[in-house]
Amino acid sequence: MDIKQSVITENFKQRLFFALSDPGRYKIVRMLYHVGHEMGCNELNEHVEIDKSTMSYHLRTLREIGMITTRTQGRQKFVTLNREKIEAAFPGLLERL
């Protein structure tokens, strides 16, 4: 059991660095961290200034990795940074973005 958890953690760590290596995803994670609360996709797009289709791609990538969660309310989607998971993998990383 412990070995499997370790593999999952290492996989998450590798994918986290992959996600942050892209400037668009880096901006999204940084914005979500500094705002400190969930943001609507449209609001996030206004601050990050990424094409809508590119934003959708980046959000999907971050969601699949487990760095963000998405909540749908009507036609609007809201995203939240999964701070606990990121901090568990790399304590202090978000503060330095």
mmCIF file of C-alpha atoms in Angstrom:
data_model
loop_
_atom_site.group_PDB
_atom_site.id
_atom_site.type_symbol
_atom_site.label_atom_id
_atom_site.label_comp_id
_atom_site.label_asym_id
_atom_site.label_seq_id
_atom_site.Cartn_x
_atom_site.Cartn_y
_atom_site.Cartn_z
ATOM 1 C CA MET A 1 0.000 0.000 0.000
ATOM 2 C CA ASP A 2 2.743 2.483 0.885
ATOM 3 C CA ILE A 3 4.599 1.785 -2.346
ATOM 4 C CA LYS A 4 1.544 2.591 -4.478
ATOM 5 C CA GLN A 5 0.981 5.877 -2.609
ATOM 6 C CA SER A 6 4.619 6.808 -3.174
ATOM 7 C CA VAL A 7 4.304 6.147 -6.922
ATOM 8 C CA ILE A 8 1.177 8.313 -7.115
ATOM 9 C CA THR A 9 2.960 11.114 -5.278
ATOM 10 C CA GLU A 10 5.985 10.936 -7.574
ATOM 11 C CA ASN A 11 3.722 10.926 -10.638
ATOM 12 C CA PHE A 12 1.884 13.992 -9.322
ATOM 13 C CA LYS A 13 5.189 15.766 -8.669
ATOM 14 C CA GLN A 14 6.403 15.092 -12.206
ATOM 15 C CA ARG A 15 3.114 16.222 -13.730
ATOM 16 C CA LEU A 16 3.089 19.347 -11.540
ATOM 17 C CA PHE A 17 6.410 20.468 -12.983
ATOM 18 C CA PHE A 18 5.168 19.635 -16.469
ATOM 19 C CA ALA A 19 2.136 21.865 -15.852
ATOM 20 C CA LEU A 20 4.186 24.756 -14.518
ATOM 21 C CA SER A 21 6.625 24.568 -17.443
ATOM 22 C CA ASP A 22 4.012 26.130 -19.735
ATOM 23 C CA PRO A 23 3.775 29.943 -19.369
ATOM 24 C CA GLY A 24 -0.027 29.940 -19.712
ATOM 25 C CA ARG A 25 -0.586 27.311 -17.034
ATOM 26 C CA TYR A 26 1.993 29.005 -14.814
ATOM 27 C CA LYS A 27 0.020 32.272 -15.065
ATOM 28 C CA ILE A 28 -3.240 30.488 -14.242
ATOM 29 C CA VAL A 29 -1.815 28.757 -11.153
ATOM 30 C CA ARG A 30 -0.121 31.955 -10.005
ATOM 31 C CA MET A 31 -3.316 33.996 -10.407
ATOM 32 C CA LEU A 32 -5.440 31.431 -8.551
ATOM 33 C CA TYR A 33 -2.918 31.338 -5.718
ATOM 34 C CA HIS A 34 -2.627 35.097 -5.325
ATOM 35 C CA VAL A 35 -6.386 35.687 -5.542
ATOM 36 C CA GLY A 36 -6.918 33.059 -2.859
ATOM 37 C CA HIS A 37 -10.444 31.984 -3.797
ATOM 38 C CA GLU A 38 -12.282 30.293 -6.645
ATOM 39 C CA MET A 39 -12.622 32.259 -9.851
ATOM 40 C CA GLY A 40 -15.034 32.041 -12.733
ATOM 41 C CA CYS A 41 -13.389 31.056 -15.993
ATOM 42 C CA ASN A 42 -14.365 34.361 -17.603
ATOM 43 C CA GLU A 43 -12.934 36.361 -14.692
ATOM 44 C CA LEU A 44 -9.748 34.299 -14.765
ATOM 45 C CA ASN A 45 -9.442 34.811 -18.509
ATOM 46 C CA GLU A 46 -9.680 38.605 -18.066
ATOM 47 C CA HIS A 47 -6.676 38.587 -15.740
ATOM 48 C CA VAL A 48 -4.535 36.016 -17.520
ATOM 49 C CA GLU A 49 -5.391 37.156 -21.074
ATOM 50 C CA ILE A 50 -5.230 33.807 -22.841
ATOM 51 C CA ASP A 51 -7.340 32.844 -25.849
ATOM 52 C CA LYS A 52 -10.553 31.117 -24.711
ATOM 53 C CA SER A 53 -9.803 27.793 -26.409
ATOM 54 C CA THR A 54 -6.240 27.801 -25.068
ATOM 55 C CA MET A 55 -7.562 28.614 -21.591
ATOM 56 C CA SER A 56 -9.933 25.648 -21.818
ATOM 57 C CA TYR A 57 -7.049 23.357 -22.789
ATOM 58 C CA HIS A 58 -4.860 24.589 -19.918
ATOM 59 C CA LEU A 59 -7.672 24.252 -17.372
ATOM 60 C CA ARG A 60 -8.376 20.699 -18.529
ATOM 61 C CA THR A 61 -4.676 19.823 -18.193
ATOM 62 C CA LEU A 62 -4.493 21.305 -14.683
ATOM 63 C CA ARG A 63 -7.714 19.521 -13.677
ATOM 64 C CA GLU A 64 -6.486 16.142 -14.984
ATOM 65 C CA ILE A 65 -3.244 16.506 -13.054
ATOM 66 C CA GLY A 66 -5.199 17.372 -9.903
ATOM 67 C CA MET A 67 -3.910 20.897 -9.435
ATOM 68 C CA ILE A 68 -7.354 22.507 -9.730
ATOM 69 C CA THR A 69 -10.960 21.532 -9.210
ATOM 70 C CA THR A 70 -13.860 22.767 -11.308
ATOM 71 C CA ARG A 71 -17.395 23.513 -10.172
ATOM 72 C CA THR A 72 -20.233 24.194 -12.599
ATOM 73 C CA GLN A 73 -23.105 26.517 -11.709
ATOM 74 C CA GLY A 74 -25.539 26.933 -14.555
ATOM 75 C CA ARG A 75 -23.487 27.845 -17.597
ATOM 76 C CA GLN A 76 -20.572 29.240 -15.626
ATOM 77 C CA LYS A 77 -17.571 27.209 -14.467
ATOM 78 C CA PHE A 78 -15.543 28.089 -11.393
ATOM 79 C CA VAL A 79 -12.015 26.871 -10.726
ATOM 80 C CA THR A 80 -10.195 26.478 -7.424
ATOM 81 C CA LEU A 81 -6.526 25.762 -6.850
ATOM 82 C CA ASN A 82 -5.917 22.513 -4.961
ATOM 83 C CA ARG A 83 -3.491 24.153 -2.532
ATOM 84 C CA GLU A 84 -3.390 21.279 -0.061
ATOM 85 C CA LYS A 85 -2.285 18.738 -2.646
ATOM 86 C CA ILE A 86 0.385 21.041 -4.097
ATOM 87 C CA GLU A 87 1.657 22.052 -0.652
ATOM 88 C CA ALA A 88 1.802 18.396 0.417
ATOM 89 C CA ALA A 89 4.029 17.610 -2.579
ATOM 90 C CA PHE A 90 6.169 20.780 -2.397
ATOM 91 C CA PRO A 91 5.789 22.843 0.770
ATOM 92 C CA GLY A 92 6.293 26.553 0.068
ATOM 93 C CA LEU A 93 6.218 26.224 -3.724
ATOM 94 C CA LEU A 94 3.103 28.320 -4.241
ATOM 95 C CA GLU A 95 4.478 31.181 -2.146
ATOM 96 C CA ARG A 96 7.432 31.444 -4.507
ATOM 97 C CA LEU A 97 5.470 31.619 -7.768
#
